[in-house]
Structure formats: structure tokens, C-alpha cells
């Protein structure tokens, strides 16, 4: 999915913005005494600055404009128009002191121009008039609209998050649109990250924007009873992105770090925008702690290293401290324990154990039991069986797993036979274990994981042969 050059990208690495049409943006115009080398160097520096600023500021620009035009698709187009203007002007004029504000102001001016051209400016201002404290008799309405867009950018970003993750969209569309609008990723980067054709991602994004417009989804933060369900949709999208990076479902890479980093960045933004929501902090805590293991999850050749076999000295203790701090913030809010907070508490049990042997499996099993009550799921029950098998012995865990073998939702889930194979191997039932590992290998779509499962199957087969010859 993610190629090598992106796998080490940091959370603030510049992504490729749309290319400017026509002549190369900011190409030197020549003239007497012009130094071509200097002009080329200046253009390259300006383009690097534009790319970096776009990566950091694009979501804020789109969010600010979307509040005016009430259409995220149009808002993105206007933001990209501002980007093209920067590519054309900054090589000559220099990078502004506040480049993000320059992009936002340019995009807002273009938004106002677009509203004028469509002869709906007065209607839009009337819509906004109920929300904005517009002084005077209405003269000079355009400056009032522009001033209103200078309100707290955090509010605009939060509106953009909830709009991009609206339940009216399919899960795939929500993921693609969120990465595009809030992550600043190009269509090509999203397609490469999820191993799908670029036209497929482009169609998802176009359809998502059209669906939001046709459904007249309001550009606002939901209130009251609606907030919990909508927030759950937002957190689901962020965690889906993280999980695809943490344990890739397809391809030859065991992990795709760029996706983990992007999800973490979005989660941290959410935590700043919604500090009173415990589940937001719970999700951030969960992702920080899980991400702390990234350096220990693969061997020298990129092969997977399972949790109990990892060198815990390679875990990132800065991320662990950040995760535990986020968990404390969630707990301090005093609300009921939600699914992300509970999963973060489980991850914290692993993070606090200096060795695999010190892991508090009894507490982990108890936390999974609570999680199963909060969000009943066959996958949660499978994880609980693993914890019970570690806390009380493989026979107890196997009994729970066997109750799940007829579960339709787990029929094609490769971790069911994988867990069953592990428990059987610990009980010395090697022929059965080998068969389960082979079945798991046939079900997984990840090449690295398939290799690991087949190696475990071969090891069990060899152990069975050794037992037979003894």
C-alpha cells in the first residue's frame, strides 16, 4: 500500500498539492540581467513552502470557506484556487509572513466573488444573518461576511470533521473524504494507501461531495442527543485509518506507518477541538499506545513480530507517556467508560508491563468482559478468549473460542483460526494447530501475515512429527 518513501514520513510531511495549470507556477519571466539559476532556486524554495503550508493549513482554509459557501466540494475548489495563486505569486513576491492567513484570505475573496457571480450573495448573507452579529444597515455586506469568517477556526474545523464523517456517506466515502479534506492527501496518495485504483478513490470523493450537497447536510456541529452518534461516526473513521496502517488488511507490508501518523494527527486535532469528550481522549490514548510499539512490530526483513515476542526496549516511551496522559484526561472527565477508553485501558496494561510475563492478563480479561457489555461483538469475544487463555490457561480460552466457530460474522475472519491454532499449540495438539494456521493463512489478505502463519503451521507440523517419532 504505502511505498517506502512514505513509510517514514512524519506527521507534518508535505503532501503533493494539485499542480498549477499552464506554465510552471512562478516561472521566472526573464528580462535583462535576470539570473536563471537564482530564479529557479527561488521558485523551488517557494514551491516547497507552498507544499508545506498546504499540508498544515489546507483543512483550516477549507473549513473557513465552507462556512461561507455551505458546500465542502466548492470550498475545496476555492481553497485549491488559492493554492494555485500561491504557486504563481510566491516565487516573485516571497513567502508571506503568515502564509496560512494569506491562503485563507485569498480563498475567502474568491468565495465572495463566486457568490456574486452566481447572484446568490444576498441569499447567502440572509442565511448567515441569523448566525452572525452583523452591525449596521446591511451596507457593505461582503466585508461583514469576511469578518465573520475570522471567528474561532477551531469551530470551523470541527464543523468540517462532522460534515466529512456524516453518516449519510458510506464508510469508504467518509474515510476518503476525511483524508482529502482534513489530511490534505491527494487522491493518488489515498489510493496508494488503501491499494485501490486512483479512479475509484476519485469517484468516492466526487460522489461524497454530491451526496452531501443533495442531502443538504448542514455545515455545523451537531447538538444534543445527535452529538453522541455523530461523534461515534467521526471516531470510527479515524480509527479505521489507524487500524489499516497498524495491521494492513492487504498487500505485502505488515504496517503502513503513514496512515497511523495521519490518524494520530487527526485524533490529536479532535482532542484539542473537543476537550470535554472522553471518548476522543480515549481514542487518542489507544492510538498513541498502540503506535508506540511500531518499531518493535517488525524484524530486520520486515517480518511481523508478535506482541509477546517484541523487544519492549524498542517501544517508544514518549508515545506511551502521551497515551497514558490522554487516558488520564478521559478518566478525569468522570463519564461512563466508552469503547475507546476501555480499549485504551487494555493497551495501557500492556504498556505498563516491563516484560511480557508481567502483563496483568486477569485485568485485561476483565476489561474485555466490560467491553463486551458496552459494545457486544464476536471480535471482542475472541479477544476476551485470548486474554482468558493467557490468564487461566489455554483450555479455558479454547472453550470460549469453540463457542465462536459457528458465528457467521467470523466465518472469513482469519484471526479466529489463528487464535484457535495458538491455543491448540499451547495444549500440545500440534496436528490440529497446524491445520488451523493453514486455514488462517488462506483467509488473510496480507502477504507478511500469510508467511508468518504458514511458518507457524510448519513448526506445528514438525512438532507433531517429532512427537510421533518419539
Short mmCIF file of C-alpha atoms in Angstrom, two decimals:
data_model
loop_
_atom_site.label_atom_id
_atom_site.label_comp_id
_atom_site.label_asym_id
_atom_site.label_seq_id
_atom_site.Cartn_x
_atom_site.Cartn_y
_atom_site.Cartn_z
CA UNK A 1 0.00 0.00 0.00
CA UNK A 2 2.27 2.84 1.16
CA UNK A 3 5.57 2.86 -0.76
CA UNK A 4 8.91 3.05 1.06
CA UNK A 5 9.39 6.74 0.58
CA UNK A 6 6.17 7.50 2.52
CA UNK A 7 6.64 4.95 5.29
CA UNK A 8 8.91 7.21 7.32
CA UNK A 9 7.00 10.41 6.69
CA UNK A 10 6.40 12.47 9.79
CA UNK A 11 3.02 13.82 10.81
CA UNK A 12 3.75 17.18 9.22
CA UNK A 13 5.36 15.97 5.99
CA UNK A 14 4.20 17.93 2.91
CA UNK A 15 1.91 16.12 0.53
CA UNK A 16 1.61 16.83 -3.17
CA UNK A 17 -0.91 19.65 -3.74
CA UNK A 18 -2.68 19.92 -7.11
CA UNK A 19 -0.38 21.15 -9.85
CA UNK A 20 -0.95 24.57 -11.29
CA UNK A 21 -2.15 24.56 -14.90
CA UNK A 22 -0.37 26.28 -17.73
CA UNK A 23 3.21 27.38 -17.41
CA UNK A 24 5.18 26.24 -14.36
CA UNK A 25 3.96 28.18 -11.34
CA UNK A 26 6.20 31.08 -10.57
CA UNK A 27 8.44 30.55 -13.60
CA UNK A 28 10.80 33.48 -13.97
CA UNK A 29 9.68 35.92 -16.61
CA UNK A 30 13.17 36.65 -17.74
CA UNK A 31 14.35 40.13 -18.54
CA UNK A 32 17.68 41.88 -18.72
CA UNK A 33 20.14 40.85 -16.09
CA UNK A 34 17.93 38.04 -14.76
CA UNK A 35 19.83 35.17 -13.17
CA UNK A 36 18.11 31.95 -14.37
CA UNK A 37 19.73 29.83 -11.66
CA UNK A 38 18.61 32.24 -8.93
CA UNK A 39 15.09 32.31 -10.34
CA UNK A 40 14.91 28.53 -10.48
CA UNK A 41 16.18 28.21 -6.93
CA UNK A 42 13.72 30.83 -5.68
CA UNK A 43 10.85 29.06 -7.43
CA UNK A 44 11.82 25.70 -5.93
CA UNK A 45 12.03 27.19 -2.43
CA UNK A 46 8.64 28.85 -2.83
CA UNK A 47 7.08 25.62 -4.07
CA UNK A 48 8.45 23.72 -1.07
CA UNK A 49 6.99 26.37 1.21
CA UNK A 50 3.61 26.15 -0.54
CA UNK A 51 3.56 22.36 -0.20
CA UNK A 52 4.42 22.50 3.50
CA UNK A 53 1.86 25.21 4.21
CA UNK A 54 -0.82 23.39 2.24
CA UNK A 55 -0.22 20.19 4.19
CA UNK A 56 -0.62 22.01 7.51
CA UNK A 57 -3.22 24.67 6.67
CA UNK A 58 -5.46 23.18 3.96
CA UNK A 59 -8.09 21.85 6.38
CA UNK A 60 -8.35 25.25 8.09
CA UNK A 61 -8.70 27.04 4.76
CA UNK A 62 -11.39 24.64 3.51
CA UNK A 63 -13.24 24.83 6.83
CA UNK A 64 -13.25 28.63 6.84
CA UNK A 65 -14.57 28.83 3.29
CA UNK A 66 -17.11 26.03 3.79
CA UNK A 67 -18.85 28.07 6.48
CA UNK A 68 -19.47 30.78 3.89
CA UNK A 69 -20.45 28.69 0.86
CA UNK A 70 -22.07 25.80 2.80
CA UNK A 71 -20.64 23.29 0.31
CA UNK A 72 -17.47 21.33 1.11
CA UNK A 73 -16.88 20.49 -2.55
CA UNK A 74 -16.96 24.12 -3.62
CA UNK A 75 -14.92 25.08 -0.56
CA UNK A 76 -12.16 22.67 -1.55
CA UNK A 77 -12.14 24.02 -5.12
CA UNK A 78 -11.79 27.59 -3.86
CA UNK A 79 -9.02 26.58 -1.45
CA UNK A 80 -7.17 24.94 -4.33
CA UNK A 81 -7.63 28.10 -6.39
CA UNK A 82 -5.83 29.93 -3.59
CA UNK A 83 -3.12 27.27 -3.68
CA UNK A 84 -2.60 27.82 -7.40
CA UNK A 85 -2.37 31.58 -6.77
CA UNK A 86 0.32 30.94 -4.16
CA UNK A 87 2.28 28.76 -6.60
CA UNK A 88 2.14 31.57 -9.14
CA UNK A 89 2.80 34.57 -6.87
CA UNK A 90 5.09 33.49 -4.05
CA UNK A 91 8.17 32.85 -6.23
CA UNK A 92 8.07 36.55 -7.22
CA UNK A 93 6.64 38.19 -4.10
CA UNK A 94 8.21 35.91 -1.49
CA UNK A 95 6.51 33.75 1.10
CA UNK A 96 4.14 35.87 3.25
CA UNK A 97 4.85 36.29 6.93
CA UNK A 98 1.63 34.37 7.71
CA UNK A 99 1.16 32.04 4.72
CA UNK A 100 -1.86 30.26 6.20
CA UNK A 101 -3.71 33.54 6.63
CA UNK A 102 -2.75 34.53 3.06
CA UNK A 103 -4.28 31.32 1.68
CA UNK A 104 -7.42 31.75 3.78
CA UNK A 105 -7.91 35.38 2.77
CA UNK A 106 -7.38 34.56 -0.90
CA UNK A 107 -9.82 31.67 -0.77
CA UNK A 108 -12.42 33.80 1.05
CA UNK A 109 -12.11 36.55 -1.55
CA UNK A 110 -12.65 34.01 -4.31
CA UNK A 111 -15.64 32.62 -2.41
CA UNK A 112 -17.23 36.06 -2.27
CA UNK A 113 -16.53 36.54 -5.99
CA UNK A 114 -18.14 33.17 -6.73
CA UNK A 115 -21.23 34.09 -4.75
CA UNK A 116 -21.50 37.37 -6.63
CA UNK A 117 -21.19 35.63 -9.99
CA UNK A 118 -23.95 33.20 -9.11
CA UNK A 119 -26.20 36.05 -7.96
CA UNK A 120 -26.88 34.35 -4.66
CA UNK A 121 -24.73 36.54 -2.45
CA UNK A 122 -27.73 38.28 -0.86
CA UNK A 123 -29.46 34.95 -0.18
CA UNK A 124 -26.34 33.53 1.44
CA UNK A 125 -25.90 36.65 3.55
CA UNK A 126 -29.54 36.39 4.66
CA UNK A 127 -28.90 32.78 5.72
CA UNK A 128 -25.85 33.82 7.65
CA UNK A 129 -27.55 36.85 9.13
CA UNK A 130 -29.29 34.75 11.76
CA UNK A 131 -25.95 33.35 12.92
CA UNK A 132 -23.73 36.41 12.67
CA UNK A 133 -23.84 39.60 14.68
CA UNK A 134 -23.91 41.91 11.63
CA UNK A 135 -23.83 45.55 12.58
CA UNK A 136 -25.24 48.40 10.54
CA UNK A 137 -27.98 48.51 7.95
CA UNK A 138 -26.56 45.82 5.63
CA UNK A 139 -24.40 48.08 3.53
CA UNK A 140 -21.03 46.63 2.80
CA UNK A 141 -22.28 43.08 3.38
CA UNK A 142 -19.28 41.39 1.85
CA UNK A 143 -16.80 42.75 4.42
CA UNK A 144 -19.20 41.62 7.19
CA UNK A 145 -19.18 38.08 5.80
CA UNK A 146 -15.41 38.11 5.57
CA UNK A 147 -15.11 39.35 9.13
CA UNK A 148 -17.44 36.62 10.32
CA UNK A 149 -15.15 34.02 8.81
CA UNK A 150 -12.40 35.21 11.14
CA UNK A 151 -14.19 33.57 14.09
CA UNK A 152 -12.55 30.75 16.01
CA UNK A 153 -11.04 28.46 13.38
CA UNK A 154 -11.45 25.54 15.78
CA UNK A 155 -15.23 25.78 15.38
CA UNK A 156 -14.89 25.67 11.61
CA UNK A 157 -12.57 22.67 11.73
CA UNK A 158 -14.95 20.80 13.99
CA UNK A 159 -17.80 21.53 11.57
CA UNK A 160 -15.68 20.20 8.71
CA UNK A 161 -14.88 17.00 10.63
CA UNK A 162 -18.54 16.28 11.32
CA UNK A 163 -19.53 17.07 7.74
CA UNK A 164 -16.88 14.84 6.16
CA UNK A 165 -17.84 11.98 8.50
CA UNK A 166 -21.60 12.36 8.13
CA UNK A 167 -23.48 9.02 8.36
CA UNK A 168 -25.27 9.75 5.09
CA UNK A 169 -21.98 8.70 3.43
CA UNK A 170 -20.65 5.17 3.16
CA UNK A 171 -17.73 4.23 5.38
CA UNK A 172 -15.35 4.15 2.40
CA UNK A 173 -16.53 7.60 1.29
CA UNK A 174 -16.14 9.04 4.79
CA UNK A 175 -12.58 7.74 5.01
CA UNK A 176 -11.59 9.08 1.58
CA UNK A 177 -13.22 12.49 2.10
CA UNK A 178 -11.71 12.90 5.57
CA UNK A 179 -8.21 12.13 4.34
CA UNK A 180 -8.69 14.51 1.42
CA UNK A 181 -10.20 17.47 3.27
CA UNK A 182 -8.65 17.15 6.72
CA UNK A 183 -5.49 15.22 5.96
CA UNK A 184 -4.55 17.14 2.83
CA UNK A 185 -3.77 13.89 1.00
CA UNK A 186 -4.05 13.75 -2.76
CA UNK A 187 -6.31 11.24 -4.50
CA UNK A 188 -3.21 9.36 -5.63
CA UNK A 189 -1.89 9.11 -2.06
CA UNK A 190 -5.21 7.82 -0.72
CA UNK A 191 -5.42 5.23 -3.49
CA UNK A 192 -1.86 4.11 -2.86
CA UNK A 193 -2.51 3.89 0.88
CA UNK A 194 -5.54 1.61 0.52
CA UNK A 195 -4.40 -0.38 -2.53
CA UNK A 196 -7.34 0.66 -4.68
CA UNK A 197 -7.31 2.24 -8.16
CA UNK A 198 -6.97 6.00 -8.20
CA UNK A 199 -10.20 6.45 -10.26
CA UNK A 200 -12.09 4.52 -7.56
CA UNK A 201 -10.96 6.94 -4.86
CA UNK A 202 -11.70 9.93 -7.10
CA UNK A 203 -15.23 8.63 -7.71
CA UNK A 204 -15.78 8.09 -3.98
CA UNK A 205 -14.77 11.67 -3.23
CA UNK A 206 -16.90 13.14 -6.03
CA UNK A 207 -19.93 11.06 -5.00
CA UNK A 208 -19.41 12.00 -1.35
CA UNK A 209 -19.42 15.73 -2.14
CA UNK A 210 -22.50 15.30 -4.36
CA UNK A 211 -24.31 13.29 -1.66
CA UNK A 212 -23.60 15.93 0.98
CA UNK A 213 -24.88 18.67 -1.34
CA UNK A 214 -28.01 16.75 -2.39
CA UNK A 215 -28.81 15.80 1.20
CA UNK A 216 -28.33 19.44 2.21
CA UNK A 217 -26.16 18.34 5.12
CA UNK A 218 -25.75 21.42 7.33
CA UNK A 219 -22.23 22.66 7.96
CA UNK A 220 -22.50 22.56 11.73
CA UNK A 221 -21.55 20.70 14.89
CA UNK A 222 -24.48 18.51 15.98
CA UNK A 223 -26.04 19.27 19.34
CA UNK A 224 -27.98 17.38 21.98
CA UNK A 225 -28.80 13.68 21.54
CA UNK A 226 -27.49 13.68 17.95
CA UNK A 227 -23.94 14.52 19.06
CA UNK A 228 -23.08 11.11 20.52
CA UNK A 229 -24.00 9.19 17.37
CA UNK A 230 -22.27 11.65 15.07
CA UNK A 231 -19.13 11.71 17.22
CA UNK A 232 -19.06 7.92 17.09
CA UNK A 233 -19.05 8.14 13.27
CA UNK A 234 -16.09 10.55 13.35
CA UNK A 235 -14.06 8.40 15.75
CA UNK A 236 -14.84 5.30 13.70
CA UNK A 237 -13.32 6.89 10.60
CA UNK A 238 -10.16 7.97 12.43
CA UNK A 239 -9.67 4.54 13.99
CA UNK A 240 -10.32 2.77 10.68
CA UNK A 241 -7.50 4.78 9.14
CA UNK A 242 -5.23 3.97 12.08
CA UNK A 243 -6.02 0.26 12.01
CA UNK A 244 -5.33 -0.02 8.29
CA UNK A 245 -1.91 1.45 8.96
CA UNK A 246 -1.27 -0.62 12.07
CA UNK A 247 -2.31 -4.01 10.65
CA UNK A 248 -2.73 -3.74 6.90
CA UNK A 249 -5.54 -5.90 5.57
CA UNK A 250 -3.91 -6.45 2.18
CA UNK A 251 -0.62 -6.14 0.32
CA UNK A 252 2.90 -7.14 1.29
CA UNK A 253 3.54 -4.65 4.09
CA UNK A 254 2.72 -5.63 7.68
CA UNK A 255 2.31 -1.96 8.60
CA UNK A 256 1.74 1.34 6.79
CA UNK A 257 3.13 3.94 9.21
CA UNK A 258 1.99 6.96 7.20
CA UNK A 259 -1.65 6.06 7.83
CA UNK A 260 -1.03 5.59 11.56
CA UNK A 261 0.62 9.00 11.71
CA UNK A 262 -2.22 10.64 9.80
CA UNK A 263 -4.84 9.11 12.10
CA UNK A 264 -2.86 10.21 15.16
CA UNK A 265 -2.64 13.75 13.79
CA UNK A 266 -6.40 13.85 13.20
CA UNK A 267 -7.06 12.38 16.65
CA UNK A 268 -4.90 14.99 18.35
CA UNK A 269 -6.71 17.75 16.47
CA UNK A 270 -10.05 16.32 17.60
CA UNK A 271 -8.85 16.21 21.21
CA UNK A 272 -8.00 19.92 21.02
CA UNK A 273 -11.32 20.78 19.39
CA UNK A 274 -13.49 18.65 21.71
CA UNK A 275 -11.66 18.58 25.07
CA UNK A 276 -14.81 17.66 27.02
CA UNK A 277 -15.43 14.42 25.09
CA UNK A 278 -13.92 11.48 27.00
CA UNK A 279 -14.10 9.09 24.06
CA UNK A 280 -11.97 11.42 21.93
CA UNK A 281 -9.22 11.29 24.56
CA UNK A 282 -9.76 7.54 24.86
CA UNK A 283 -9.19 7.07 21.13
CA UNK A 284 -6.08 9.25 21.20
CA UNK A 285 -4.75 7.27 24.17
CA UNK A 286 -5.40 3.99 22.36
CA UNK A 287 -3.65 5.12 19.18
CA UNK A 288 -0.67 6.67 20.99
CA UNK A 289 -0.03 3.48 22.98
CA UNK A 290 -0.50 1.16 20.02
CA UNK A 291 1.71 3.35 17.83
CA UNK A 292 4.43 3.16 20.49
CA UNK A 293 5.02 -0.47 19.51
CA UNK A 294 5.54 0.23 15.81
CA UNK A 295 9.33 0.00 15.91
CA UNK A 296 9.21 -3.42 17.57
CA UNK A 297 6.45 -4.96 15.44
CA UNK A 298 8.69 -5.87 12.53
CA UNK A 299 12.01 -7.67 12.25
CA UNK A 300 15.05 -6.77 10.10
CA UNK A 301 13.43 -8.09 6.93
CA UNK A 302 10.04 -6.55 7.63
CA UNK A 303 8.60 -9.75 9.05
CA UNK A 304 5.90 -9.44 11.76
CA UNK A 305 6.92 -9.74 15.40
CA UNK A 306 4.03 -10.68 17.70
CA UNK A 307 3.33 -8.77 20.91
CA UNK A 308 4.74 -11.31 23.35
CA UNK A 309 7.93 -11.65 21.30
CA UNK A 310 8.64 -7.93 20.94
CA UNK A 311 11.69 -6.20 22.38
CA UNK A 312 9.98 -3.74 24.70
CA UNK A 313 13.12 -1.66 24.81
CA UNK A 314 12.24 -0.62 21.26
CA UNK A 315 8.83 0.70 22.25
CA UNK A 316 8.50 4.49 22.01
CA UNK A 317 8.15 5.59 25.62
CA UNK A 318 7.35 9.17 24.64
CA UNK A 319 4.23 7.92 22.86
CA UNK A 320 3.41 5.70 25.83
CA UNK A 321 3.57 8.69 28.19
CA UNK A 322 1.39 10.71 25.85
CA UNK A 323 -1.08 7.87 25.64
CA UNK A 324 -1.27 7.41 29.40
CA UNK A 325 -1.74 11.16 29.82
CA UNK A 326 -4.62 11.11 27.32
CA UNK A 327 -6.16 8.19 29.22
CA UNK A 328 -5.92 10.20 32.45
CA UNK A 329 -7.74 13.08 30.75
CA UNK A 330 -10.52 10.72 29.68
CA UNK A 331 -10.82 9.31 33.19
CA UNK A 332 -10.81 12.77 34.78
CA UNK A 333 -13.95 13.75 32.87
CA UNK A 334 -15.86 11.27 35.02
CA UNK A 335 -18.19 9.99 32.31
CA UNK A 336 -19.15 6.38 31.62
CA UNK A 337 -16.42 4.23 30.10
CA UNK A 338 -16.89 4.03 26.35
CA UNK A 339 -15.35 1.50 23.93
CA UNK A 340 -12.26 3.56 23.07
CA UNK A 341 -11.44 4.33 26.68
CA UNK A 342 -11.83 0.64 27.59
CA UNK A 343 -9.55 -0.40 24.73
CA UNK A 344 -7.06 2.25 25.84
CA UNK A 345 -7.12 0.78 29.36
CA UNK A 346 -6.32 -2.63 27.85
CA UNK A 347 -3.47 -1.15 25.82
CA UNK A 348 -2.20 0.57 28.98
CA UNK A 349 -1.95 -2.82 30.73
CA UNK A 350 0.49 -3.94 28.05
CA UNK A 351 2.35 -0.62 28.09
CA UNK A 352 2.90 -0.73 31.84
CA UNK A 353 4.29 -4.29 31.80
CA UNK A 354 8.09 -4.17 31.61
CA UNK A 355 8.15 -7.76 30.33
CA UNK A 356 5.56 -9.99 28.69
CA UNK A 357 5.47 -12.10 31.85
CA UNK A 358 4.43 -9.11 33.95
CA UNK A 359 1.30 -8.47 31.87
CA UNK A 360 -1.85 -8.35 34.01
CA UNK A 361 -3.93 -10.76 31.93
CA UNK A 362 -6.59 -11.11 34.63
CA UNK A 363 -7.32 -7.38 34.44
CA UNK A 364 -7.24 -7.47 30.63
CA UNK A 365 -9.77 -10.32 30.59
CA UNK A 366 -12.00 -8.36 32.97
CA UNK A 367 -11.77 -5.24 30.79
CA UNK A 368 -12.74 -7.26 27.71
CA UNK A 369 -15.76 -8.57 29.63
CA UNK A 370 -16.85 -4.98 30.29
CA UNK A 371 -16.16 -4.03 26.67
CA UNK A 372 -18.34 -6.95 25.52
CA UNK A 373 -21.21 -5.47 27.53
CA UNK A 374 -20.68 -1.94 26.19
CA UNK A 375 -20.25 -2.99 22.55
CA UNK A 376 -21.27 -6.64 22.05
CA UNK A 377 -19.22 -8.10 19.22
CA UNK A 378 -17.84 -11.53 18.20
CA UNK A 379 -14.42 -9.90 17.70
CA UNK A 380 -14.46 -8.57 21.27
CA UNK A 381 -15.40 -12.05 22.50
CA UNK A 382 -12.49 -13.52 20.53
CA UNK A 383 -10.11 -11.06 22.16
CA UNK A 384 -11.57 -11.90 25.55
CA UNK A 385 -10.91 -15.59 24.84
CA UNK A 386 -7.25 -14.77 24.16
CA UNK A 387 -6.97 -12.93 27.46
CA UNK A 388 -8.74 -15.72 29.36
CA UNK A 389 -6.39 -18.23 27.74
CA UNK A 390 -3.41 -16.23 28.98
CA UNK A 391 -4.87 -15.63 32.46
CA UNK A 392 -6.46 -19.00 33.21
CA UNK A 393 -4.84 -21.40 30.76
CA UNK A 394 -5.26 -22.37 27.08
CA UNK A 395 -8.02 -24.90 27.76
CA UNK A 396 -10.30 -22.19 29.18
CA UNK A 397 -9.53 -19.91 26.26
CA UNK A 398 -10.13 -22.68 23.71
CA UNK A 399 -13.54 -23.43 25.19
CA UNK A 400 -14.57 -19.82 24.58
CA UNK A 401 -13.15 -19.82 21.05
CA UNK A 402 -15.00 -23.00 20.17
CA UNK A 403 -18.26 -21.25 21.05
CA UNK A 404 -17.46 -18.70 18.33
CA UNK A 405 -16.69 -21.11 15.47
CA UNK A 406 -20.31 -21.07 14.27
CA UNK A 407 -20.52 -17.26 14.39
CA UNK A 408 -21.39 -16.05 10.84
CA UNK A 409 -19.54 -12.75 11.29
CA UNK A 410 -16.27 -14.63 11.91
CA UNK A 411 -16.61 -17.12 9.06
CA UNK A 412 -13.98 -15.38 6.92
CA UNK A 413 -12.10 -13.75 9.80
CA UNK A 414 -8.56 -15.11 9.70
CA UNK A 415 -7.83 -14.35 13.35
CA UNK A 416 -10.38 -16.94 14.52
CA UNK A 417 -8.39 -19.96 13.22
CA UNK A 418 -5.16 -18.15 14.11
CA UNK A 419 -6.18 -17.78 17.77
CA UNK A 420 -7.52 -21.33 17.83
CA UNK A 421 -4.26 -22.61 16.36
CA UNK A 422 -2.24 -20.80 19.03
CA UNK A 423 -4.32 -22.27 21.86
CA UNK A 424 -4.16 -25.77 20.37
CA UNK A 425 -0.37 -25.50 20.04
CA UNK A 426 -0.07 -24.48 23.68
CA UNK A 427 -2.07 -27.59 24.57
CA UNK A 428 0.31 -29.77 22.53
CA UNK A 429 -2.35 -30.60 19.91
CA UNK A 430 0.05 -29.86 17.07
CA UNK A 431 -1.68 -31.53 14.07
CA UNK A 432 -4.90 -29.59 14.75
CA UNK A 433 -2.93 -26.41 15.35
CA UNK A 434 -1.10 -26.77 12.04
CA UNK A 435 -4.40 -27.12 10.20
CA UNK A 436 -5.82 -24.01 11.88
CA UNK A 437 -2.76 -21.94 10.99
CA UNK A 438 -3.01 -23.07 7.37
CA UNK A 439 -6.67 -22.09 7.29
CA UNK A 440 -5.83 -18.68 8.74
CA UNK A 441 -3.11 -18.19 6.10
CA UNK A 442 -5.64 -18.89 3.35
CA UNK A 443 -8.02 -16.26 4.73
CA UNK A 444 -5.65 -13.33 5.32
CA UNK A 445 -5.06 -10.80 2.56
CA UNK A 446 -1.72 -9.62 3.94
CA UNK A 447 1.38 -11.25 2.48
CA UNK A 448 3.59 -10.79 5.54
CA UNK A 449 0.96 -12.25 7.84
CA UNK A 450 0.41 -15.19 5.48
CA UNK A 451 4.10 -16.02 5.62
CA UNK A 452 4.07 -15.88 9.42
CA UNK A 453 1.02 -18.14 9.68
CA UNK A 454 2.45 -20.69 7.26
CA UNK A 455 5.70 -20.71 9.26
CA UNK A 456 3.73 -21.40 12.44
CA UNK A 457 1.86 -24.19 10.64
CA UNK A 458 5.16 -25.74 9.54
CA UNK A 459 6.55 -25.51 13.08
CA UNK A 460 3.47 -27.29 14.46
CA UNK A 461 3.70 -29.97 11.76
CA UNK A 462 7.36 -30.52 12.66
CA UNK A 463 6.48 -30.74 16.36
CA UNK A 464 3.74 -33.25 15.55
CA UNK A 465 6.22 -35.36 13.53
CA UNK A 466 8.72 -35.22 16.37
CA UNK A 467 6.06 -36.37 18.84
CA UNK A 468 5.07 -39.19 16.53
CA UNK A 469 8.64 -40.39 16.21
CA UNK A 470 9.39 -40.19 19.90
#
